[in-house]
């Protein structure tokens, strides 16, 4: 335990000084300090400006998803993730999807919702009506906040107001509907929501508290679909197995959480590589999955008349190319260049394809041999390397452990010792 977590002035120190202090407080070795201080693809000055109290950066491997054909266009997909098998699984799924034309994606455009909460209104339904009657004034005020967005065709386009019942009584919730263009939109929407609050207080006679974007971005949906040829994926049994796996998730929230987690393995890996707000994406995905009242899969899987497998994914995808890490993180900028997407919508579409591919790969493995065999091979390689194997030894030790079904560190050590003799 550190002596004290109260460190006044910590934020004012240069990063190197902060690290020195942390070393003193926590007993980090010189090597550990060096590791933290090595910010990899992120220059330390950039890191220092992104958040507060910066002491370093943590790097993740960035792999490249291959074989992706999305709306007729080929993409190489940067994916940053700590979990083995995800990149290989997505690439393999995308290869199979190509046979029937790849992934087809549609979207509803980059539209976000900003919420303004009004309480202590004497006549909530009358207040709601008053907001609606002042729609143009409110939209004009919102749009004054971001002339650049407006000049590019975005901005506050519409307004909605409703009365909700809460544990603190009724409240009027006004929603700005904002087209955020190539931005994820949180900044633009929050600024607009704050700017219009005084008008809403004036016309409702109530008190405004919260003014903030909603991460249930259900006006910013992407829908991906793909057909997987029966013969290419393991025949009728594989198709049936995947449809049963989907039915399991549809019928049971415990399974559904893991099913959707598999989708997010792909979505979030691309999001991290491209500097996106992954908390917003997770919040959007899971709240959308719960919109019906129960927690449901974001994908559906069914058999078509030819016996092939058809998958669809529909989910909110609030991503941007303007602002945030996508603009300042050099590795994210390089990843976006590799991906070659020109708009936020295009990025969202590609991410949906990866999510669907990932889900397909997981269900196919789960409904047949299981995922452990594939995982074990990689796990065995990691263990071998950790046990001191180098070069060819890594594959030899890993293969032996897998064959023996003894994928363990102690066994890896024994084998490395034997090989080194
Ligand atoms: C592991 O990260 C993801 C899976 O559990 C997804 C699933 O079960 O569908 C394999």
JSON list of C-alpha atoms and ligand atoms in Angstrom, two decimals, residues 81 83-84 86 255 257-263 265 358-359 361-363 365-366 371 375, ligand 1:
[
{"chain": "A", "resi": 81, "resn": "UNK", "atom": "CA", "xyz": [-6.66, -6.19, -28.60]},
{"chain": "A", "resi": 83, "resn": "UNK", "atom": "CA", "xyz": [-6.90, -11.43, -26.64]},
{"chain": "A", "resi": 84, "resn": "UNK", "atom": "CA", "xyz": [-5.38, -14.11, -28.87]},
{"chain": "A", "resi": 86, "resn": "UNK", "atom": "CA", "xyz": [-9.68, -12.60, -32.36]},
{"chain": "A", "resi": 255, "resn": "UNK", "atom": "CA", "xyz": [-25.62, -16.72, -22.89]},
{"chain": "A", "resi": 257, "resn": "UNK", "atom": "CA", "xyz": [-24.06, -11.47, -22.64]},
{"chain": "A", "resi": 258, "resn": "UNK", "atom": "CA", "xyz": [-21.27, -13.70, -23.95]},
{"chain": "A", "resi": 259, "resn": "UNK", "atom": "CA", "xyz": [-22.71, -13.77, -27.46]},
{"chain": "A", "resi": 260, "resn": "UNK", "atom": "CA", "xyz": [-22.69, -9.96, -27.55]},
{"chain": "A", "resi": 261, "resn": "UNK", "atom": "CA", "xyz": [-19.26, -9.87, -25.93]},
{"chain": "A", "resi": 262, "resn": "UNK", "atom": "CA", "xyz": [-17.96, -11.86, -28.89]},
{"chain": "A", "resi": 263, "resn": "UNK", "atom": "CA", "xyz": [-19.38, -9.25, -31.28]},
{"chain": "A", "resi": 265, "resn": "UNK", "atom": "CA", "xyz": [-14.37, -8.33, -29.45]},
{"chain": "A", "resi": 358, "resn": "UNK", "atom": "CA", "xyz": [-16.37, -12.11, -35.10]},
{"chain": "A", "resi": 359, "resn": "UNK", "atom": "CA", "xyz": [-19.73, -13.41, -33.94]},
{"chain": "A", "resi": 361, "resn": "UNK", "atom": "CA", "xyz": [-16.38, -17.17, -36.02]},
{"chain": "A", "resi": 362, "resn": "UNK", "atom": "CA", "xyz": [-17.16, -17.60, -32.32]},
{"chain": "A", "resi": 363, "resn": "UNK", "atom": "CA", "xyz": [-20.46, -19.40, -32.90]},
{"chain": "A", "resi": 365, "resn": "UNK", "atom": "CA", "xyz": [-16.16, -22.70, -33.22]},
{"chain": "A", "resi": 366, "resn": "UNK", "atom": "CA", "xyz": [-18.44, -23.06, -30.20]},
{"chain": "A", "resi": 371, "resn": "UNK", "atom": "CA", "xyz": [-12.76, -22.55, -28.80]},
{"chain": "A", "resi": 375, "resn": "UNK", "atom": "CA", "xyz": [-6.83, -20.78, -27.84]},
{"chain": "B", "resi": 1, "resn": "LIG", "atom": "C1", "xyz": [-14.45, -14.83, -26.07]},
{"chain": "B", "resi": 1, "resn": "LIG", "atom": "O1", "xyz": [-13.74, -13.63, -25.95]},
{"chain": "B", "resi": 1, "resn": "LIG", "atom": "C2", "xyz": [-15.71, -14.60, -26.89]},
{"chain": "B", "resi": 1, "resn": "LIG", "atom": "C3", "xyz": [-16.65, -15.79, -26.95]},
{"chain": "B", "resi": 1, "resn": "LIG", "atom": "O2", "xyz": [-16.94, -16.24, -25.64]},
{"chain": "B", "resi": 1, "resn": "LIG", "atom": "C4", "xyz": [-17.90, -15.30, -27.65]},
{"chain": "B", "resi": 1, "resn": "LIG", "atom": "C5", "xyz": [-19.05, -16.28, -27.60]},
{"chain": "B", "resi": 1, "resn": "LIG", "atom": "O3", "xyz": [-19.12, -17.10, -26.69]},
{"chain": "B", "resi": 1, "resn": "LIG", "atom": "O4", "xyz": [-19.91, -16.16, -28.49]},
{"chain": "B", "resi": 1, "resn": "LIG", "atom": "C6", "xyz": [-16.03, -16.94, -27.69]}
]
